[in-house]
PDB file of C-alpha atoms in Angstrom:
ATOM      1  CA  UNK A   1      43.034  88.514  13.931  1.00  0.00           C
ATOM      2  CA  UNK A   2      43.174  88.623  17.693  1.00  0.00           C
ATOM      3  CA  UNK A   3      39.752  88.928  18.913  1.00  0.00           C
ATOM      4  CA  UNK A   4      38.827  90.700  21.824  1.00  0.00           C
ATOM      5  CA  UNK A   5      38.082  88.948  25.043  1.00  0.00           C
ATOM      6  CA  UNK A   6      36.941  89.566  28.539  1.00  0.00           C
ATOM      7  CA  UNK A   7      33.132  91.289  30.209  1.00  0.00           C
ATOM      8  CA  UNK A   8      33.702  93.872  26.985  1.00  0.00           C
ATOM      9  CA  UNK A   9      32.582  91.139  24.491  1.00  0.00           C
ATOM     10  CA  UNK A  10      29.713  88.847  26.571  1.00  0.00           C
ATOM     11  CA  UNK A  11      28.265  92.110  26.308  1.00  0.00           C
ATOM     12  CA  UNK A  12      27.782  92.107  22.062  1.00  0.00           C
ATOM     13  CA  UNK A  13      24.556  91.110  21.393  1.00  0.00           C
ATOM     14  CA  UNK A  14      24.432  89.124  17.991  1.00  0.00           C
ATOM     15  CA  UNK A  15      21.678  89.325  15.852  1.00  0.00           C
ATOM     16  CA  UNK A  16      18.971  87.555  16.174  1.00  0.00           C
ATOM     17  CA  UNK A  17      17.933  86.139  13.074  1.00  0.00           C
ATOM     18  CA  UNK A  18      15.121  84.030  11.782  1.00  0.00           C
ATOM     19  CA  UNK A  19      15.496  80.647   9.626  1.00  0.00           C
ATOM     20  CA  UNK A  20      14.105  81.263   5.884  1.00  0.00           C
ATOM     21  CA  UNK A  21      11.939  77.799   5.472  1.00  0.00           C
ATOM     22  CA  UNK A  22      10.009  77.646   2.359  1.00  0.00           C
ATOM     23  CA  UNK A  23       7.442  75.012   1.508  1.00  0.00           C
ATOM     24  CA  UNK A  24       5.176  74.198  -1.204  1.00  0.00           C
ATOM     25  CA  UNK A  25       6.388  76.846  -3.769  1.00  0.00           C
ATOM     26  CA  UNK A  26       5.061  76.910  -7.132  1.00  0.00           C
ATOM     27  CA  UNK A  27       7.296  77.747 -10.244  1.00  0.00           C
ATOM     28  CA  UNK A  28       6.473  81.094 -11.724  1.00  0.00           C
ATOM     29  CA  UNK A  29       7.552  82.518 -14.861  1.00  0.00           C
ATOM     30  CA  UNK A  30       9.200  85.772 -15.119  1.00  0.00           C
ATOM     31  CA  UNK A  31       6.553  87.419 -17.438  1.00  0.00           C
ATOM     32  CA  UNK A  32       4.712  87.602 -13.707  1.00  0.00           C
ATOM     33  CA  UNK A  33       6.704  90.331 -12.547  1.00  0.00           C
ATOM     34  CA  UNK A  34       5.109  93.613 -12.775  1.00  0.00           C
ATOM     35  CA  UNK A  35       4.847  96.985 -10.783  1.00  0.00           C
ATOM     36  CA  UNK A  36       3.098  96.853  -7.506  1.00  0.00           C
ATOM     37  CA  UNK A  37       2.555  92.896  -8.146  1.00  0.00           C
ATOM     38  CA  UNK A  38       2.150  90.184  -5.233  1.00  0.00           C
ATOM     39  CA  UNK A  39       3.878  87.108  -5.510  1.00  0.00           C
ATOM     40  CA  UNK A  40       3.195  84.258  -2.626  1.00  0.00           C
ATOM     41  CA  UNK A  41       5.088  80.915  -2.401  1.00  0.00           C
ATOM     42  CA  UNK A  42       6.789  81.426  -5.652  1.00  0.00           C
ATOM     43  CA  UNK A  43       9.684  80.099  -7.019  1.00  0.00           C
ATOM     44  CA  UNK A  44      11.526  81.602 -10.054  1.00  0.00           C
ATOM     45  CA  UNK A  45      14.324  79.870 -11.691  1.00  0.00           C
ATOM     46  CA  UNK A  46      16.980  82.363 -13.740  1.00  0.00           C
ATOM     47  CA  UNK A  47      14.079  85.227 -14.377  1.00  0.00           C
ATOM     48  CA  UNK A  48      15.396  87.667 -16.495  1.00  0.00           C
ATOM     49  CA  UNK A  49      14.136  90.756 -14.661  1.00  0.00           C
ATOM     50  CA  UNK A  50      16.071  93.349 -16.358  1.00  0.00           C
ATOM     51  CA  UNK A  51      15.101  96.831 -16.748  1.00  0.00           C
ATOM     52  CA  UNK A  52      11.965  95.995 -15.372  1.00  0.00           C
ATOM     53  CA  UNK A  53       9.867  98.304 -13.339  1.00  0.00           C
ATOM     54  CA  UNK A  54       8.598  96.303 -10.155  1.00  0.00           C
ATOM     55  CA  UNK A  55       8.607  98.992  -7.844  1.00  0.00           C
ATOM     56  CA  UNK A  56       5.991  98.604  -5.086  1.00  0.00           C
ATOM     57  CA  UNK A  57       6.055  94.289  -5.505  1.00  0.00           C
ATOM     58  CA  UNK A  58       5.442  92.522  -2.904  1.00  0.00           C
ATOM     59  CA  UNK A  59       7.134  89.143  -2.698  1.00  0.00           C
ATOM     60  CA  UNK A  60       6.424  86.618   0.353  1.00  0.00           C
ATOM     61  CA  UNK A  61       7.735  83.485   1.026  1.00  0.00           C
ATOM     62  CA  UNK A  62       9.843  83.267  -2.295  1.00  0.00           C
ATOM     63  CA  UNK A  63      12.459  81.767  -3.695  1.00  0.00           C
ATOM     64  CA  UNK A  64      14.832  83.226  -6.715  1.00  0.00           C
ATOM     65  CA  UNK A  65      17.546  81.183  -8.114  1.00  0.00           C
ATOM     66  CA  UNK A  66      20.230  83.001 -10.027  1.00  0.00           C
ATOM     67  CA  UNK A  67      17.780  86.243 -10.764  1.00  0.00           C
ATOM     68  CA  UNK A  68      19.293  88.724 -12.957  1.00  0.00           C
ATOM     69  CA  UNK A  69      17.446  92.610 -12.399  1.00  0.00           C
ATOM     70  CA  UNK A  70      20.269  94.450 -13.692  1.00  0.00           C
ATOM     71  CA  UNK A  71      18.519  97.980 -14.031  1.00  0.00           C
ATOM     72  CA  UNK A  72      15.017  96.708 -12.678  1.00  0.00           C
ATOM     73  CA  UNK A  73      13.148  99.500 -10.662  1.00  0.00           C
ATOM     74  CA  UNK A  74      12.454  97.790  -7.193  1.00  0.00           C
ATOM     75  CA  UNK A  75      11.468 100.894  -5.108  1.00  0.00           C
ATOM     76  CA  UNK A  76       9.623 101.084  -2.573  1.00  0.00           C
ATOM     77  CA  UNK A  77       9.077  97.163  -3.341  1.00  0.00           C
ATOM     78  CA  UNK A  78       8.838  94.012  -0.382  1.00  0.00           C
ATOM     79  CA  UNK A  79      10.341  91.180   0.367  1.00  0.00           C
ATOM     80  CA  UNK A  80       9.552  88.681   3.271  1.00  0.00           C
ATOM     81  CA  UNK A  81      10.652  85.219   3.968  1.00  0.00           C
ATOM     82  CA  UNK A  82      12.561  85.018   0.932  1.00  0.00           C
ATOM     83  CA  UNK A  83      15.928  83.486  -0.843  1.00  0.00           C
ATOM     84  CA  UNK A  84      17.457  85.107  -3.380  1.00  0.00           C
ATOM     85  CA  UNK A  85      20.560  82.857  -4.721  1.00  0.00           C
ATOM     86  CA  UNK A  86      23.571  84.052  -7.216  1.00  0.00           C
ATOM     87  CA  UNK A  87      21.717  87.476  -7.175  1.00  0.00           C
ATOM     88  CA  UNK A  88      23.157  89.626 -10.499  1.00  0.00           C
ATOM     89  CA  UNK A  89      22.943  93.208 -10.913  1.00  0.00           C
ATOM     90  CA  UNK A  90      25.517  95.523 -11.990  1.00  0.00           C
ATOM     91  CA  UNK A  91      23.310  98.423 -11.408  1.00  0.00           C
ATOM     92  CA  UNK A  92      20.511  97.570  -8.027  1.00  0.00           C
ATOM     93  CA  UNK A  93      17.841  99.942  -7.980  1.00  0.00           C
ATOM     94  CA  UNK A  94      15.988  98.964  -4.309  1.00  0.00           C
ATOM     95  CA  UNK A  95      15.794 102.432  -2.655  1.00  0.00           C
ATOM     96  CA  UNK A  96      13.075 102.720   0.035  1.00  0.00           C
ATOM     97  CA  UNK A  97      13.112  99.001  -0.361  1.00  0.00           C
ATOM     98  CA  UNK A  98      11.890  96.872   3.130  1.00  0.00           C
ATOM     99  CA  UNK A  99      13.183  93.535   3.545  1.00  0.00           C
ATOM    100  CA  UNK A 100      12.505  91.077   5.837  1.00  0.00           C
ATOM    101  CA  UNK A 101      13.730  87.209   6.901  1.00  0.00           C
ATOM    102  CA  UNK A 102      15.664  87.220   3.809  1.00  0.00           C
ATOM    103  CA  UNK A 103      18.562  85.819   2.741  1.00  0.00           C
ATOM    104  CA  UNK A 104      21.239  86.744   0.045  1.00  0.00           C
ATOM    105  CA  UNK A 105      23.453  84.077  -1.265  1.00  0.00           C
ATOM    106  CA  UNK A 106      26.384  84.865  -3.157  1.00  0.00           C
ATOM    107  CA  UNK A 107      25.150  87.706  -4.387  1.00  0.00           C
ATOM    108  CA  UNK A 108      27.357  89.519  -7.286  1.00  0.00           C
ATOM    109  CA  UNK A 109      26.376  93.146  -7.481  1.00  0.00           C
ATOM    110  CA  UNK A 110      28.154  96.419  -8.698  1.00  0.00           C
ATOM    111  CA  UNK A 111      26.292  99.638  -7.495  1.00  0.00           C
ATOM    112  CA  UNK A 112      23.750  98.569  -5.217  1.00  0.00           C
ATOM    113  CA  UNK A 113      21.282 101.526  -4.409  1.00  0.00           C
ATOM    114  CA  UNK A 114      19.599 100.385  -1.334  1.00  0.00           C
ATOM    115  CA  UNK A 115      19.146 103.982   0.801  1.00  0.00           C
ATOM    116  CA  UNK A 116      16.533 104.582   2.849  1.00  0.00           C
ATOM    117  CA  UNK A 117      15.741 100.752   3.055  1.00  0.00           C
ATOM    118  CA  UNK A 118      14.466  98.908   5.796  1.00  0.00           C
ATOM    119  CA  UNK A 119      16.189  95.458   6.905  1.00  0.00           C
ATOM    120  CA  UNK A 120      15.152  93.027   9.605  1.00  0.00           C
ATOM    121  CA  UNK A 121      16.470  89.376  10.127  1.00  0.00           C
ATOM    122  CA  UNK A 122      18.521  89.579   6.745  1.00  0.00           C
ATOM    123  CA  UNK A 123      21.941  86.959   6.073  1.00  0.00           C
ATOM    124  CA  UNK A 124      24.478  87.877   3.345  1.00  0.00           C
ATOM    125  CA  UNK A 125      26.537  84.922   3.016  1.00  0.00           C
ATOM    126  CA  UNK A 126      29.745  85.223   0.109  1.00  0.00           C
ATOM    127  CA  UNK A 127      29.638  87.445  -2.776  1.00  0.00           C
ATOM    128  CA  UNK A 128      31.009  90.641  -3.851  1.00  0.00           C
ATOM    129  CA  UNK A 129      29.569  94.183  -3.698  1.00  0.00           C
ATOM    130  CA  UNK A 130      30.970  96.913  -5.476  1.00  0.00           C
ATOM    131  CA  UNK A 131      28.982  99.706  -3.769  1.00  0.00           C
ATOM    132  CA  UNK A 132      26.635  98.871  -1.524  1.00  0.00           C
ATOM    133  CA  UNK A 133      24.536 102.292  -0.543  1.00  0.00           C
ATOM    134  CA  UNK A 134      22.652 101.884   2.931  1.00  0.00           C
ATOM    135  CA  UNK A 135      22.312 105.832   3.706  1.00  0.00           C
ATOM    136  CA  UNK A 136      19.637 106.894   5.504  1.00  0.00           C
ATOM    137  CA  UNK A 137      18.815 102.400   6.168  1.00  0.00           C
ATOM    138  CA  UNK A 138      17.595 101.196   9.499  1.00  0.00           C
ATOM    139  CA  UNK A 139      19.490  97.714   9.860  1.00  0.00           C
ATOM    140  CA  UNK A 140      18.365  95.572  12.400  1.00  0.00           C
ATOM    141  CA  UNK A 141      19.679  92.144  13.375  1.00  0.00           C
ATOM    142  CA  UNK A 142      22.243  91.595   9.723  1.00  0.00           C
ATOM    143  CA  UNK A 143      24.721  89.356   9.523  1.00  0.00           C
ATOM    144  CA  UNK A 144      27.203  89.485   6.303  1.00  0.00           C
ATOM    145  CA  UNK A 145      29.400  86.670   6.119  1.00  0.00           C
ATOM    146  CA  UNK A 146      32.597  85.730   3.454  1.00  0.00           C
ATOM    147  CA  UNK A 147      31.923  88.701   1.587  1.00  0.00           C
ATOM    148  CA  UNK A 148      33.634  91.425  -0.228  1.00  0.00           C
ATOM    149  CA  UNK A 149      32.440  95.216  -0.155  1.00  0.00           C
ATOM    150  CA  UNK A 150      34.567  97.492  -1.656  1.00  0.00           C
ATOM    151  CA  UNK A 151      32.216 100.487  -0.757  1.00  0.00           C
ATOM    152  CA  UNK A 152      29.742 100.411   2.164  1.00  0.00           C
ATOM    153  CA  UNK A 153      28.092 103.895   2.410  1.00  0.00           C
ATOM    154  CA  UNK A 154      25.801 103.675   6.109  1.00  0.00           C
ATOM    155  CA  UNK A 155      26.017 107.586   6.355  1.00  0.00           C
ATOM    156  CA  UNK A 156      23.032 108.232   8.791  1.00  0.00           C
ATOM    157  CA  UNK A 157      21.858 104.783   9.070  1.00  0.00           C
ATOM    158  CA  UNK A 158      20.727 103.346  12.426  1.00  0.00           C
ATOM    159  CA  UNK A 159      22.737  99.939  12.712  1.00  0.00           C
ATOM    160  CA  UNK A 160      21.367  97.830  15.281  1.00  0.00           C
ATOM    161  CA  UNK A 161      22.603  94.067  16.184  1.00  0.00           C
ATOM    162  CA  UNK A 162      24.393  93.706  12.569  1.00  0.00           C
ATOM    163  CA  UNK A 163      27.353  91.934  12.318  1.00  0.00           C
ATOM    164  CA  UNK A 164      30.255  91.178   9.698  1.00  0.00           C
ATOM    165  CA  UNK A 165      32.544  87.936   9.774  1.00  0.00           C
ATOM    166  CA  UNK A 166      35.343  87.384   7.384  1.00  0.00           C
ATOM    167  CA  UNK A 167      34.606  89.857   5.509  1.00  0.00           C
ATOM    168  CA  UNK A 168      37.081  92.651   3.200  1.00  0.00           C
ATOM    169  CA  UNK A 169      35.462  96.088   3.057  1.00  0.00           C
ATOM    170  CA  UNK A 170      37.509  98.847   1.039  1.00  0.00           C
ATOM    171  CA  UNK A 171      35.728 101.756   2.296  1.00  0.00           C
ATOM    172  CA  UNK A 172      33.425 102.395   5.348  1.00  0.00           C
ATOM    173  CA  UNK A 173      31.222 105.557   5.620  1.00  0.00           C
ATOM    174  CA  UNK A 174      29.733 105.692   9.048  1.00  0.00           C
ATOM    175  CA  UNK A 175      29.092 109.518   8.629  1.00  0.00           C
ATOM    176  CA  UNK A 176      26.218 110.317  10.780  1.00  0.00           C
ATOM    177  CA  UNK A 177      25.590 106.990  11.598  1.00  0.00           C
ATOM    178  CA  UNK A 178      23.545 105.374  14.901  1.00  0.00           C
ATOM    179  CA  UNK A 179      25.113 102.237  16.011  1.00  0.00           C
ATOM    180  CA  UNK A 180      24.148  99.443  18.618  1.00  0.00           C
ATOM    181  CA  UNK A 181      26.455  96.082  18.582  1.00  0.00           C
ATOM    182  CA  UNK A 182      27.640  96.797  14.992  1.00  0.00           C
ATOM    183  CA  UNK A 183      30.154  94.055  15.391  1.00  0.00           C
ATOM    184  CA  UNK A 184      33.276  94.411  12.911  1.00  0.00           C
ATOM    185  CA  UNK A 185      35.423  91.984  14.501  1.00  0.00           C
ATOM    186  CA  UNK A 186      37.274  89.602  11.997  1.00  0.00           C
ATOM    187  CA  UNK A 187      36.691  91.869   8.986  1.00  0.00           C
ATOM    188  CA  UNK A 188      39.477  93.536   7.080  1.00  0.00           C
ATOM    189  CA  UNK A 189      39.077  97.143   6.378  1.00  0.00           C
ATOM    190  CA  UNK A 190      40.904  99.609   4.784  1.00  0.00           C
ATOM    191  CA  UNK A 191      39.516 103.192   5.350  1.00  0.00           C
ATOM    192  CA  UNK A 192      36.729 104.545   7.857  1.00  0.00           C
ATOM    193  CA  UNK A 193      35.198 108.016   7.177  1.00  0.00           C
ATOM    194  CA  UNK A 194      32.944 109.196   9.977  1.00  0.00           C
ATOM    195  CA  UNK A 195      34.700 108.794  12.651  1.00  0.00           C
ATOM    196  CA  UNK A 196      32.580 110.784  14.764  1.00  0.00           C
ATOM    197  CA  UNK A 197      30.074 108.163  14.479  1.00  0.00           C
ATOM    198  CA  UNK A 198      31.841 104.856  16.202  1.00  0.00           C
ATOM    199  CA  UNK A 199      30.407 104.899  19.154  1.00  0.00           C
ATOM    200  CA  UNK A 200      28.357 101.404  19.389  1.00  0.00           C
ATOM    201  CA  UNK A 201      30.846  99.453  17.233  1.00  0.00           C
ATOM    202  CA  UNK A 202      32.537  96.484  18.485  1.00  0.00           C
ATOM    203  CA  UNK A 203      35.755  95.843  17.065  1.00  0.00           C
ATOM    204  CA  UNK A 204      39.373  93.940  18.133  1.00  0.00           C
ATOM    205  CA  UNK A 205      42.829  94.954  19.278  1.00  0.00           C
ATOM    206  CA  UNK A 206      44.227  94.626  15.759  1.00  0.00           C
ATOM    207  CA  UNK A 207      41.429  96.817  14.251  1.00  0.00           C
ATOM    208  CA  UNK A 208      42.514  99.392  16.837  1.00  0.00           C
ATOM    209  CA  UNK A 209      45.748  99.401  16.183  1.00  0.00           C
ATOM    210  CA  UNK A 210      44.388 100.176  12.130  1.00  0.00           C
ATOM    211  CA  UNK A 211      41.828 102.773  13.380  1.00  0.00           C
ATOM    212  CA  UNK A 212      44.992 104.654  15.839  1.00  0.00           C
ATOM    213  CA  UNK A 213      45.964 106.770  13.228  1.00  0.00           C
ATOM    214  CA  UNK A 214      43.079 107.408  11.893  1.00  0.00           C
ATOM    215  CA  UNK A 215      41.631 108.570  15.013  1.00  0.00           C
ATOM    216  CA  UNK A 216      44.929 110.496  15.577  1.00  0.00           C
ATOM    217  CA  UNK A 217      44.400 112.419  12.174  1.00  0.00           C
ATOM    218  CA  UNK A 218      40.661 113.036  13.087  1.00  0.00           C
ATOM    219  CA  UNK A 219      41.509 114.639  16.097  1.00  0.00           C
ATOM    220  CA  UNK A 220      44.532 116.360  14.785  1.00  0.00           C
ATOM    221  CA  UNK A 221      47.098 115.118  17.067  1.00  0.00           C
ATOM    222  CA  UNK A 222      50.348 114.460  16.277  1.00  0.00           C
ATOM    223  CA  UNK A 223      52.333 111.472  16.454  1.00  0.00           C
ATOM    224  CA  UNK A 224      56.449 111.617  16.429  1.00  0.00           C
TER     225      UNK A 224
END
């Protein structure tokens, strides 16, 4: 894709994320996880977490390699300063979930239900998303890299600093969304719904030419 260049784009303001560095972690077994649990400098290696209810845990300064919490409950639950690595879910229950300086990696997830969540320094880097539901998130400082979202729902999230690179998204619902440097530059999309909600997104002169009729239909005019 071209990319746009010029005073318009030293003005995008990345976000500003923090480095996930963790230390000293003792293994934990999975039989640990419970409802409104804390879990410090723990490490858990393929916990089978499904179906379990663990909303209101706390996690801090964790690491989870190749978790599986398929139908586990996790609202309202915390995570800070942690990894979470081949990530498996076909059904993500996280509503009302907060998570901070964290980082996905290669997650695979079908419906992710993530509304009302609260993100702050978080890195998605590869994967595939089937549905990821942000309505009603505040997203601040995200970067998604390499990865594929067929469905991103952000209807009346407030999107500030987040970022996508090389990324496909099928469908983008920005329906009563607030944005600040939401930069879509370098990401393929197919539809946007919500067009009254673009203002504060950053995107090329190829995306424009996708988003022209778009816009056009939105604003019922014409074009012969």
């Amino acid at each position: 894709m071209n990319r746009v260049r010029g005073k318009s784009a030293a003005k995008v303001v990345p976000p500003r994320l923090s480095s996930v560095e963790l230390q000293d972690l003792e293994d934990q077994p999975e039989a640990e996880l419970r409802r409104g649990g804390r879990h410090e400098n723990a490490r858990f290696s393929r916990p089978a977490a499904d179906g379990l209810d663990l909303g209101g845990a706390v996690f801090v300064e964790c690491e989870f390699g190749a978790p599986s919490f398929n139908e586990a409950q996790l609202r309202g639950a915390s995570f800070r300063d942690c990894v979470l690595a081949e990530l498996y879910a076909p059904v993500f229950k996280g509503a009302r979930s907060t998570w901070q300086d964290v980082e996905f990696r290669n997650p695979r997830l079908g419906s992710a239900e993530l509304y009302e969540s609260g993100w702050q320094s978080v890195r998605i880097d590869g994967g595939k998303l089937d549905f990821l539901n942000l309505r009603g998130a505040k997203l601040t400082d995200v970067l998604i890299t390499g990865c594929i979202i067929n469905e991103l729902d952000l209807g009346a999230a407030v999107a500030t600093r987040v970022k996508l690179v090389d990324c496909t998204v099928g469908t983008l619902d920005l329906a009563g969304a607030k944005l600040k440097d939401f930069d879509l530059r370098g990401t393929e999309f197919r539809r946007i719904s919500g067009l009254g909600s673009l203002a504060g997104m950053v995107i090329d002169d190829y995306q424009l030419g996708l988003l022209a009729p778009l816009m056009a239909a939105h604003l019922g005019v014409t074009v012969l």
